[in-house]
Coordinates of C-alpha atoms and ligand atoms in Angstrom, one line a residue:
Chain A
M1 CA 0.5 39.6 -36.0
G2 CA 3.3 37.2 -35.0
T3 CA 3.7 33.5 -34.4
I4 CA 1.3 31.9 -32.0
I5 CA 2.2 28.3 -32.4
K6 CA 5.8 27.2 -32.9
A7 CA 7.2 23.7 -33.1
E8 CA 10.9 22.9 -33.5
G9 CA 12.2 19.5 -34.2
L10 CA 9.1 17.8 -32.8
K11 CA 9.5 14.0 -32.5
K12 CA 7.4 11.3 -30.8
S13 CA 8.3 7.6 -30.6
F14 CA 6.1 4.8 -29.2
D15 CA 8.2 1.9 -28.2
G16 CA 10.7 2.4 -30.9
F17 CA 8.2 3.3 -33.6
E18 CA 8.7 6.9 -34.7
A19 CA 5.2 8.3 -35.3
V20 CA 6.3 11.9 -35.7
K21 CA 9.8 12.4 -37.2
G22 CA 10.8 16.0 -36.6
I23 CA 8.3 18.7 -37.4
D24 CA 9.2 22.3 -37.7
M25 CA 6.4 24.8 -38.2
E26 CA 5.0 28.2 -37.3
V27 CA 1.4 29.2 -37.2
E28 CA 0.6 32.9 -37.3
A29 CA -2.0 34.5 -35.0
G30 CA -5.3 34.8 -36.7
E31 CA -4.7 32.1 -39.2
I32 CA -6.8 29.0 -40.1
F33 CA -4.1 26.4 -40.5
G34 CA -5.0 23.0 -41.9
F35 CA -3.1 19.9 -41.0
L36 CA -3.7 17.2 -43.6
G37 CA -2.4 13.7 -44.0
P38 CA -3.5 10.1 -44.6
N39 CA -4.5 7.8 -41.7
G40 CA -1.6 7.2 -39.4
A41 CA 0.4 10.1 -40.7
G42 CA 0.8 11.5 -37.1
K43 CA -1.7 14.3 -37.1
T44 CA -3.4 13.4 -33.8
T45 CA 0.0 12.6 -32.2
S46 CA 1.2 16.1 -33.2
I47 CA -1.9 17.8 -31.9
R48 CA -1.7 15.9 -28.7
M49 CA 1.9 17.2 -28.3
L50 CA 1.0 20.7 -29.2
T51 CA -1.9 20.7 -26.7
T52 CA 0.2 19.5 -23.8
M53 CA -1.5 16.0 -23.5
V54 CA 1.6 14.0 -24.7
R55 CA 5.2 14.8 -23.9
P56 CA 7.3 14.9 -27.0
T57 CA 10.2 12.5 -27.2
S58 CA 12.2 15.6 -28.3
G59 CA 11.6 19.0 -29.6
K60 CA 10.4 22.4 -28.5
I61 CA 6.9 23.9 -28.5
I62 CA 5.9 27.4 -27.9
I63 CA 2.2 28.2 -27.5
N64 CA 1.1 31.8 -27.3
G65 CA 4.5 32.8 -26.2
F66 CA 4.7 30.2 -23.5
S67 CA 7.2 27.3 -23.7
L68 CA 5.6 24.0 -22.8
D69 CA 8.7 23.0 -20.9
K70 CA 8.3 25.8 -18.4
D71 CA 4.9 27.5 -18.5
L72 CA 2.6 24.6 -19.0
T73 CA -0.4 26.1 -17.1
E74 CA -0.2 29.4 -18.8
A75 CA 0.0 27.8 -22.2
K76 CA -3.0 25.7 -21.4
A77 CA -5.1 28.7 -20.5
S78 CA -5.0 29.9 -24.1
I79 CA -6.1 26.8 -25.9
G80 CA -9.3 24.9 -26.6
V81 CA -9.2 21.4 -28.0
C82 CA -11.8 19.2 -29.7
Q83 CA -10.2 15.8 -29.8
Q84 CA -10.6 13.2 -32.5
H85 CA -11.8 10.7 -29.9
I86 CA -14.7 11.8 -27.9
S87 CA -13.4 12.7 -24.4
L88 CA -16.6 13.3 -22.4
D89 CA -17.4 12.0 -19.0
K90 CA -20.1 9.4 -19.7
D91 CA -21.3 9.3 -16.1
I92 CA -22.8 12.8 -16.2
T93 CA -25.1 14.7 -18.5
V94 CA -24.3 16.9 -21.5
R95 CA -25.0 20.0 -19.5
Q96 CA -22.8 18.9 -16.6
N97 CA -20.0 18.0 -19.0
I98 CA -20.1 21.5 -20.6
K99 CA -20.4 23.2 -17.2
H100 CA -17.5 21.2 -15.8
H101 CA -15.4 22.2 -18.7
A102 CA -16.2 25.9 -18.1
I103 CA -15.5 25.5 -14.4
L104 CA -12.1 23.8 -15.1
H105 CA -11.2 26.7 -17.3
K106 CA -12.1 29.1 -14.5
M107 CA -14.9 31.0 -16.4
P108 CA -16.7 33.4 -14.1
A109 CA -19.8 31.7 -12.7
K110 CA -22.3 34.2 -14.1
E111 CA -21.0 33.9 -17.6
I112 CA -21.4 30.1 -17.8
G113 CA -25.2 29.9 -18.1
P114 CA -25.6 32.5 -20.9
R115 CA -22.7 31.2 -22.9
M116 CA -23.9 27.6 -22.5
G117 CA -27.4 28.7 -23.7
E118 CA -26.0 30.5 -26.7
L119 CA -23.7 27.7 -27.9
S120 CA -26.2 24.9 -27.3
E121 CA -28.8 26.8 -29.3
L122 CA -26.3 27.4 -32.1
M123 CA -25.5 23.7 -32.2
G124 CA -29.1 22.6 -31.7
L125 CA -28.1 20.7 -28.6
G126 CA -31.0 22.1 -26.6
P127 CA -33.2 19.0 -26.4
H128 CA -30.2 16.8 -25.4
M129 CA -28.7 18.9 -22.6
D130 CA -30.1 16.8 -19.8
K131 CA -29.3 13.4 -21.3
K132 CA -26.5 11.3 -20.2
V133 CA -23.6 11.3 -22.8
T134 CA -24.2 7.5 -23.4
E135 CA -27.7 8.3 -24.6
L136 CA -26.5 10.5 -27.5
S137 CA -25.8 9.6 -31.1
G138 CA -22.2 10.0 -32.3
G139 CA -22.9 13.3 -34.0
W140 CA -24.4 14.8 -30.9
K141 CA -21.4 13.7 -28.8
R142 CA -19.2 15.4 -31.4
K143 CA -21.2 18.6 -31.1
T144 CA -21.0 18.5 -27.3
S145 CA -17.2 18.2 -27.6
I146 CA -17.1 21.1 -29.9
V147 CA -19.2 23.2 -27.5
C148 CA -16.8 22.3 -24.7
S149 CA -13.8 23.3 -26.7
I150 CA -15.0 26.8 -27.5
M151 CA -16.9 27.4 -24.3
H152 CA -14.1 29.4 -22.6
R153 CA -13.3 31.5 -25.7
P154 CA -9.8 30.2 -26.3
K155 CA -7.3 32.2 -28.3
I156 CA -6.2 29.1 -30.2
L157 CA -8.6 26.4 -31.1
F158 CA -7.4 22.9 -32.1
L159 CA -9.9 20.8 -33.9
D160 CA -8.9 17.2 -34.7
E161 CA -11.4 16.0 -37.4
P162 CA -14.3 18.0 -36.0
T163 CA -16.5 17.1 -38.9
A164 CA -16.1 13.3 -38.5
G165 CA -19.5 11.8 -38.0
L166 CA -21.4 15.0 -38.7
D167 CA -24.3 15.2 -41.2
T168 CA -24.0 17.6 -44.2
K169 CA -26.0 20.4 -42.6
S170 CA -24.1 20.3 -39.4
R171 CA -20.8 20.2 -41.3
H172 CA -21.6 23.4 -43.1
M173 CA -22.8 25.0 -39.9
L174 CA -19.5 24.1 -38.3
W175 CA -17.4 25.5 -41.1
D176 CA -19.4 28.7 -40.9
M177 CA -18.8 28.8 -37.1
I178 CA -15.1 28.3 -37.6
R179 CA -15.0 31.2 -40.0
E180 CA -16.9 33.3 -37.6
L181 CA -14.6 32.4 -34.7
N182 CA -11.6 33.2 -36.9
R183 CA -13.1 36.6 -37.8
S184 CA -13.3 37.4 -34.2
G185 CA -9.6 36.7 -33.7
T186 CA -9.3 33.0 -32.9
T187 CA -6.4 31.1 -34.4
I188 CA -7.7 27.8 -35.8
F189 CA -5.5 24.6 -36.2
L190 CA -7.5 21.8 -37.7
T191 CA -7.2 18.4 -39.3
T192 CA -9.7 17.0 -41.7
H193 CA -10.0 14.4 -44.4
Y194 CA -12.4 16.6 -46.4
I195 CA -9.6 18.2 -48.4
E196 CA -11.8 20.4 -50.6
E197 CA -13.2 22.0 -47.5
A198 CA -9.7 22.6 -46.1
E199 CA -8.9 24.2 -49.4
D200 CA -11.8 26.5 -49.0
L201 CA -11.3 27.3 -45.4
C202 CA -7.6 27.4 -44.6
G203 CA -5.1 30.2 -45.3
R204 CA -2.3 27.7 -45.1
V205 CA -2.0 23.9 -44.9
A206 CA 0.7 21.5 -44.0
I207 CA 0.6 18.0 -45.5
L208 CA 2.0 15.3 -43.3
N209 CA 3.1 11.9 -44.4
Q210 CA 4.6 9.2 -42.2
G211 CA 5.5 11.7 -39.6
T212 CA 7.1 14.4 -41.7
I213 CA 5.7 17.5 -43.3
V214 CA 6.0 17.0 -47.1
A215 CA 4.3 20.2 -48.2
L216 CA 3.5 23.5 -46.6
G217 CA 1.9 26.7 -47.9
S218 CA -1.3 28.3 -49.0
P219 CA -3.6 26.0 -51.1
K220 CA -2.9 28.2 -54.1
E221 CA 0.8 28.1 -53.7
L222 CA 0.8 24.3 -53.4
C223 CA -1.4 23.9 -56.4
D224 CA 0.8 26.2 -58.5
S225 CA 3.9 24.3 -57.3
I226 CA 2.8 21.1 -59.0
G227 CA 1.2 22.8 -62.0
Y228 CA -2.0 24.9 -62.1
I229 CA -3.7 22.6 -64.7
T230 CA -4.5 19.0 -64.3
V231 CA -5.3 16.6 -67.1
E232 CA -7.2 13.4 -66.1
Y233 CA -7.2 10.5 -68.5
S234 CA -7.7 6.8 -68.5
G235 CA -4.6 4.9 -69.5
D236 CA -4.4 1.8 -71.8
D237 CA -5.3 -0.6 -68.9
G238 CA -8.4 1.5 -68.2
K239 CA -6.9 3.0 -65.0
K240 CA -7.4 6.6 -64.3
S241 CA -4.2 8.7 -64.4
M242 CA -3.5 12.4 -64.1
R243 CA -0.8 14.8 -65.0
Q244 CA -0.2 18.5 -64.1
F245 CA 0.9 21.3 -66.4
P246 CA 2.0 24.9 -65.7
D247 CA -0.6 26.3 -68.1
R248 CA -3.7 25.4 -70.1
Q249 CA -1.9 25.4 -73.4
S250 CA 0.6 22.7 -72.5
G251 CA -2.3 20.7 -71.0
K252 CA -4.1 20.9 -74.3
E253 CA -1.0 19.9 -76.2
F254 CA -0.7 16.8 -74.0
M255 CA -4.4 15.9 -74.6
A256 CA -3.9 16.2 -78.3
K257 CA -1.3 13.5 -78.2
L258 CA -3.5 11.0 -76.4
K259 CA -5.3 8.3 -78.3
E260 CA -8.6 9.5 -79.8
D261 CA -10.9 7.2 -77.8
T262 CA -9.3 8.1 -74.4
A263 CA -11.6 9.5 -71.8
M264 CA -9.9 12.7 -70.7
S265 CA -10.7 16.0 -69.0
L266 CA -8.8 19.2 -68.2
R267 CA -9.4 21.1 -65.0
K268 CA -7.8 23.3 -62.4
T269 CA -5.5 21.5 -60.0
T270 CA -7.0 21.0 -56.6
L271 CA -5.5 20.6 -53.2
E272 CA -6.6 17.0 -53.3
D273 CA -4.3 16.5 -56.3
V274 CA -1.4 18.0 -54.3
F275 CA -2.3 15.8 -51.4
L276 CA -2.3 12.6 -53.5
I277 CA 1.0 13.4 -55.0
A278 CA 2.7 14.6 -51.8
T279 CA 1.6 11.5 -49.9
G280 CA 2.6 9.2 -52.8
E281 CA -1.0 8.0 -53.1
E282 CA -1.7 9.4 -56.6
Y283 CA -3.1 7.0 -59.1
S284 CA -0.2 7.4 -61.6
E285 CA 3.2 8.8 -61.8
G286 CA 2.0 12.4 -61.7
G287 CA 4.0 15.6 -61.3
V288 CA 5.7 17.8 -63.8
Chain B
M1 CA -3.7 27.5 0.1
P2 CA -7.1 28.9 -1.0
R3 CA -6.1 28.5 -4.6
I4 CA -5.3 24.9 -4.3
L5 CA -8.7 24.3 -2.6
D6 CA -10.5 26.3 -5.2
E7 CA -8.9 24.4 -8.0
S8 CA -9.4 21.0 -6.4
Y9 CA -13.1 21.7 -6.1
R10 CA -13.2 22.6 -9.8
V11 CA -11.5 19.2 -10.6
A12 CA -13.9 17.3 -8.3
W13 CA -17.1 19.1 -9.6
G14 CA -17.9 16.4 -12.2
D15 CA -17.3 13.5 -9.8
L16 CA -19.4 15.3 -7.2
C17 CA -22.3 15.6 -9.6
Y18 CA -22.2 11.9 -10.1
F19 CA -21.9 11.3 -6.3
K20 CA -24.9 13.5 -5.5
E21 CA -27.1 11.7 -8.0
N22 CA -26.1 8.3 -7.0
A23 CA -25.3 8.7 -3.3
P24 CA -27.5 5.9 -1.9
T25 CA -26.1 3.2 -4.2
I26 CA -22.6 4.5 -3.8
L27 CA -22.8 4.5 0.0
I28 CA -24.6 1.1 0.3
S29 CA -22.0 -0.5 -2.0
C30 CA -19.2 0.5 0.2
L31 CA -21.0 -0.3 3.5
I32 CA -21.8 -3.9 2.7
G33 CA -18.3 -5.2 3.1
P34 CA -17.4 -3.6 6.5
L35 CA -20.8 -4.4 7.9
L36 CA -20.5 -8.1 6.9
Y37 CA -17.1 -8.3 8.6
L38 CA -18.6 -6.7 11.7
V39 CA -21.4 -9.2 11.9
A40 CA -19.5 -12.3 10.7
F41 CA -16.4 -11.7 12.8
G42 CA -17.9 -9.8 15.7
Y43 CA -20.9 -12.1 16.4
G44 CA -19.7 -15.2 14.6
I45 CA -16.2 -15.6 15.8
G46 CA -16.4 -13.3 18.8
S47 CA -19.0 -15.5 20.5
G48 CA -16.5 -18.3 20.9
M49 CA -13.8 -16.1 22.4
E50 CA -12.6 -15.9 26.0
S51 CA -12.9 -12.2 26.1
G52 CA -16.5 -12.6 25.3
I53 CA -18.5 -11.2 22.5
D54 CA -18.7 -7.6 23.8
G55 CA -14.9 -7.4 24.2
Y56 CA -14.3 -8.6 20.7
I57 CA -17.0 -6.3 19.2
R58 CA -15.3 -3.4 21.0
F59 CA -12.0 -4.5 19.5
I60 CA -13.3 -5.0 16.0
I61 CA -15.4 -1.8 15.5
P62 CA -12.3 0.4 15.2
G63 CA -10.8 -2.2 12.9
V64 CA -13.9 -2.2 10.6
I65 CA -13.9 1.6 10.5
S66 CA -10.2 1.6 9.5
M67 CA -11.0 -1.0 6.9
A68 CA -13.8 1.2 5.5
T69 CA -11.3 4.1 4.9
L70 CA -9.6 1.7 2.6
S71 CA -12.5 -0.2 1.0
A72 CA -14.6 2.9 0.5
T73 CA -11.9 4.8 -1.3
F74 CA -9.3 2.7 -3.1
S75 CA -11.2 0.6 -5.6
F76 CA -13.7 3.4 -6.3
I77 CA -11.1 5.9 -7.1
S78 CA -8.7 3.6 -8.9
S79 CA -11.4 2.3 -11.3
K80 CA -12.8 5.7 -11.8
I81 CA -9.4 7.1 -12.8
L82 CA -8.7 4.1 -15.0
I83 CA -12.1 4.4 -16.8
Q84 CA -11.7 8.1 -17.2
K85 CA -8.3 7.6 -18.6
L86 CA -8.8 4.6 -20.9
F87 CA -12.4 4.4 -21.8
Y88 CA -13.9 7.9 -21.5
A89 CA -10.7 9.8 -22.2
S90 CA -12.2 12.5 -20.1
F91 CA -8.9 12.5 -18.0
D92 CA -7.4 14.2 -21.1
E93 CA -9.8 17.1 -20.5
L94 CA -8.3 17.5 -17.0
M95 CA -4.8 17.6 -18.4
L96 CA -5.9 20.2 -20.9
C97 CA -7.1 22.8 -18.4
P98 CA -5.0 25.4 -16.7
I99 CA -5.0 23.7 -13.3
R100 CA -1.9 22.7 -11.5
P101 CA -1.0 19.0 -11.0
S102 CA -1.2 19.3 -7.2
S103 CA -4.9 20.5 -7.5
V104 CA -5.7 17.7 -10.0
V105 CA -4.4 15.1 -7.5
L106 CA -6.3 16.6 -4.5
G107 CA -9.4 17.2 -6.6
K108 CA -9.5 13.6 -7.7
T109 CA -9.4 12.4 -4.0
L110 CA -12.4 14.4 -3.0
V111 CA -15.2 11.9 -3.7
G112 CA -13.0 9.2 -2.1
I113 CA -12.7 11.2 1.1
L114 CA -16.4 11.9 1.0
R115 CA -17.2 8.3 0.5
G116 CA -14.7 7.3 3.3
I117 CA -16.1 9.8 5.8
C118 CA -19.7 9.0 5.1
S119 CA -19.3 5.2 5.4
C120 CA -17.2 5.5 8.5
A121 CA -19.8 7.8 10.1
I122 CA -22.5 5.3 9.4
I123 CA -20.5 2.4 10.8
L124 CA -19.6 4.5 13.8
A125 CA -23.3 5.2 14.4
I126 CA -24.0 1.5 14.4
G127 CA -20.9 0.9 16.5
V128 CA -22.1 3.3 19.2
L129 CA -25.5 1.6 19.2
I130 CA -24.1 -1.9 19.8
S131 CA -21.2 -1.0 22.0
P132 CA -22.0 2.3 23.8
G133 CA -18.6 2.4 25.6
I134 CA -16.5 3.4 22.6
K135 CA -15.2 6.9 22.4
V136 CA -15.9 9.3 19.5
T137 CA -13.7 12.4 19.3
A138 CA -12.8 15.0 16.8
F139 CA -9.3 13.4 16.5
L140 CA -11.0 10.2 15.4
F141 CA -12.6 12.1 12.4
L142 CA -9.2 13.6 11.6
L143 CA -7.7 10.2 11.5
V144 CA -10.5 8.9 9.3
F145 CA -10.0 11.9 7.0
I146 CA -6.2 11.4 6.7
S147 CA -6.6 7.7 6.2
S148 CA -9.3 8.2 3.5
L149 CA -7.1 10.7 1.8
T150 CA -4.1 8.4 1.9
F151 CA -6.0 5.5 0.3
S152 CA -7.6 7.7 -2.3
L153 CA -4.1 8.9 -3.2
L154 CA -3.1 5.3 -3.5
G155 CA -6.2 4.7 -5.7
I156 CA -5.1 7.5 -8.0
L157 CA -1.6 6.0 -8.2
A158 CA -3.0 2.5 -9.1
G159 CA -5.4 4.0 -11.7
L160 CA -2.7 6.1 -13.3
L161 CA -0.2 3.2 -13.5
A162 CA -2.6 0.5 -14.6
K163 CA -2.6 0.0 -18.4
K164 CA -5.6 -2.3 -18.4
H165 CA -8.4 -3.2 -16.1
N166 CA -7.0 -6.6 -15.4
S167 CA -3.8 -5.2 -13.7
L168 CA -6.0 -3.3 -11.3
T169 CA -7.9 -6.4 -10.3
V170 CA -4.6 -8.3 -9.8
F171 CA -3.2 -5.5 -7.6
S172 CA -6.4 -5.5 -5.6
S173 CA -6.4 -9.2 -4.9
L174 CA -2.7 -9.3 -4.2
V175 CA -2.3 -6.2 -2.1
I176 CA -5.5 -4.6 -1.1
V177 CA -7.6 -7.7 0.0
P178 CA -4.8 -9.2 2.2
M179 CA -4.2 -5.8 3.7
T180 CA -7.9 -5.5 4.8
F181 CA -7.5 -8.7 6.8
F182 CA -3.9 -8.6 8.1
C183 CA -3.5 -5.0 9.2
G184 CA -4.8 -5.5 12.7
T185 CA -8.4 -4.9 11.6
I186 CA -9.8 -8.2 13.0
F187 CA -6.9 -9.5 15.2
D188 CA -4.3 -8.0 17.4
V189 CA -1.0 -7.6 15.5
S190 CA 1.0 -8.0 18.7
N191 CA -0.1 -11.7 18.8
V192 CA 1.5 -12.7 15.4
P193 CA 5.2 -13.9 15.1
A194 CA 7.7 -11.1 14.9
I195 CA 8.7 -11.6 11.3
L196 CA 5.1 -11.4 10.1
G197 CA 4.6 -8.5 12.5
Y198 CA 7.3 -6.4 10.7
A199 CA 5.7 -7.0 7.4
I200 CA 2.3 -6.0 8.8
Y201 CA 3.8 -2.8 10.2
A202 CA 5.2 -1.9 6.8
L203 CA 1.7 -1.9 5.3
P204 CA -0.1 1.4 5.3
L205 CA -3.5 0.2 6.8
T206 CA -1.9 -1.0 10.0
H207 CA -1.3 2.5 11.2
P208 CA -4.7 4.0 10.9
T209 CA -6.1 0.8 12.5
E210 CA -3.8 1.2 15.5
A211 CA -4.5 4.9 15.9
I212 CA -8.2 4.7 15.4
R213 CA -8.4 1.8 17.9
A214 CA -6.4 3.7 20.5
V215 CA -8.7 6.7 20.2
M216 CA -11.9 4.7 20.4
L217 CA -10.8 2.4 23.2
D218 CA -9.3 5.3 25.1
L219 CA -5.7 3.9 25.0
P220 CA -2.5 6.0 24.7
I221 CA -2.3 7.4 21.2
P222 CA 0.4 5.7 19.1
W223 CA 2.1 8.8 17.7
L224 CA 4.5 6.7 15.6
S225 CA 1.5 5.2 13.8
V226 CA 0.0 8.7 13.3
A227 CA 3.3 9.8 11.8
A228 CA 3.5 6.7 9.6
I229 CA 0.0 7.5 8.1
C230 CA 1.2 11.0 7.3
V231 CA 4.4 9.7 5.7
Y232 CA 2.4 7.3 3.5
C233 CA 0.0 10.2 2.6
I234 CA 2.8 12.5 1.6
L235 CA 4.6 9.7 -0.3
F236 CA 1.5 8.8 -2.4
F237 CA 0.8 12.5 -3.0
V238 CA 4.3 13.1 -4.3
L239 CA 4.2 10.0 -6.6
D240 CA 0.8 11.1 -8.0
Y241 CA 2.1 14.6 -8.4
C242 CA 5.2 13.5 -10.4
I243 CA 3.2 11.2 -12.7
I244 CA 0.7 13.9 -13.5
K245 CA 3.3 16.6 -13.9
R246 CA 5.5 14.4 -16.1
R247 CA 2.4 13.2 -18.0
S248 CA 3.9 9.7 -17.9
F249 CA 0.8 7.5 -17.6
Ligands
LIG301 N1 -0.4 5.5 -27.9 C1 0.1 5.0 -29.0 N2 0.9 3.9 -28.9 C2 1.5 3.4 -30.0 N3 1.4 3.8 -31.2 C3 0.6 4.9 -31.4 C4 0.0 5.6 -30.3 N4 -0.7 6.6 -30.8 C5 -0.5 6.7 -32.1 N5 0.3 5.7 -32.5 C6 0.8 5.4 -33.9 O1 1.3 6.6 -34.4 C7 1.0 6.8 -35.7 C8 0.3 8.1 -35.9 O2 -1.0 8.0 -35.3 P1 -1.9 9.3 -35.3 O3 -3.1 8.9 -34.5 O4 -1.2 10.5 -35.0 O5 -2.4 9.4 -36.8 P2 -3.4 10.4 -37.5 O6 -2.6 11.1 -38.5 O7 -4.1 11.2 -36.5 O8 -4.4 9.4 -38.3 P3 -6.0 9.4 -38.5 O9 -6.2 10.2 -39.7 O10 -6.3 8.0 -38.7 O11 -6.6 10.0 -37.3 C9 0.1 5.5 -36.1 O12 1.0 4.6 -36.8 C10 -0.3 5.0 -34.8 O13 -0.4 3.6 -34.9
LIG302 MG1 -6.0 11.4 -36.0

C-alpha cells in the first residue's frame, strides 16, 4: 500500500540535551505500528515532531506524501492525535471541546452532531457531555481526548499512551476500537507501556531507547531474533534471571544443568523479554 | 479573504463559547478600570482645573475609551494564550489542525476585539450621557476596532513569548500599566518636555488616543497617528505570524 509516515535522520535537542538522536523509519499505510520504550526514551518527543507540534532540530518527515517542511497544512489534514498530556480547553464543556475540534478540522456542520453522538455513546461519555472538563475524572478526560482525535476520521491516528489511566474494561474497549478503525483503513501509530497488548495488536513495533531505535520488526521477528524459548530461573543470590534459546531442546538442556533446587520455568519468549533486553533493563545478562 | 475569515471564526469558536456564557462577568471586569479613571480623574482632579470640570471630562472621555481598547484586550488575551499554551495544552490542538497561521492569529484576537468594542460602547454611552457635546461617528468605531485588534495582537505576542506566568505580570507592570497613564489618556502629551514626548509618541497607545480624541472633539484628524496605529497593527501581526509559523514558542 506504500509508505504513509517516513522519518529520516530525525533529531531533537533541548538546550544541548539530545532527546531524539536520529530516527529513521517508515510506516506502511494500513499498519498498526507500536512505538515502545522506557520513560524518557523520546517517544512523545518523536510523536510531537511527526505530528507537526514540535520543529525537529534536524531531519525530514513525510506524512501522507506531504513534507512537513513545505506542505504543513495538507499534512495536518490527514492526522488525528491523542496526546499523552490531556490537551482539552478546561474553560468549556466536553461537548464544546469535541465540537470545536470538529470545527477546526472543517467537518461539514451536519455531520458533526451524528458523529459526536455515535462516538460519545461508544465511549460511554453521554452523561458527561455537558460537564466542564475540570469536573471529569482522569479517565473521562482521556476518553474525551480520544473522541476528539478520531472525530474527523483521520487517515493516520497517533495515540500517545491512550490507555494510561483507563480502567480494564475501557482499555479492552479501546483496543477493540483501534482494531476496528484499522480494519476500516486507518493507519495507527501508538505508544504504550502495556507491552503484551502491543504484541497482540501491532503488526510491527519499534523499540526506542535513549533517543535511538534499538529494535524494529514484527513482534514475532523480534522474539525469534533473540531466541524463541526463554528459560527463567533464580540465580544463587535468589535474583530472577532469564536466558533465551533458539529451540525448546537447548532450553531443556540448559535447565538440566541448573542446580536441582533452582526454581525455573520454560516458556515462549515474549515481546516484553525483547523489550527488557533491547533497553538494557533485563534482570540478568540475557541474550544468546 | 473569505477563507481567512471562515478559518478565524473556527479558531475563535471555543473562546466565543466561553465569552457567551460569561459575558456579564467578562465585561464588568474590563469596565471597572476605565470607569474608575473616568470618575477619579474626571471628577476628582478635573474639579480643581482652570478649564473646569466639563472641559476636562470632555478631554478625558476619549482617553478612557482609548485606554479601554488596551485594558480590555491585552491582559485577557495574553493570559488566555499563556494558559492554553502552558496549563491546558489546548493550544497544541490549534497547531494540529489544518488551519493557516494567519487565521490562527486573527482567530485568537476575536474575543479581544469583541471585548474591546463592547466595553468602549458602554463607556461611550456613559460619556454621551455626562458630556452630550462629544461626537460619535463610524470612523470612531473603526479606530476602536483597529486599536482593539492591535492590542489583542500584542497580547498574543506576549502570551506566546512568555515562558511562565510571572514574566507576563512583569511585562504588564513595566510596559502596559505605564502606557495606560502616559499615552495622553489623562493629560495632554503636548504639555510634557520634548524628550519625554518623543518616548510617549513611540508607544502604541498614544496614537489611538490622539485619533479617537480628535474624532470625538471634532478636531482635525491626525492622519500620522492613524497610520502609526496601522503600522503597529501590521508589525504585531507579522511577529505573531512568524512565531506561530515557525512553532518557536
Ligand atoms: N520541552 C522539553 N524541554 C526539555 N527537555 C524535554 C522536553 N520535552 C522532553 N524533554 C526530555 O526529552 C526526553 C524524552 O522525553 P519524552 O517525553 O519524549 O519521553 P517519553 O519516551 O515519551 O517518556 P514517557 O514514557 O515517560 O512518556 C526526556 O529526557 C525529557 O526530559
Ligand atoms: Mg511520553
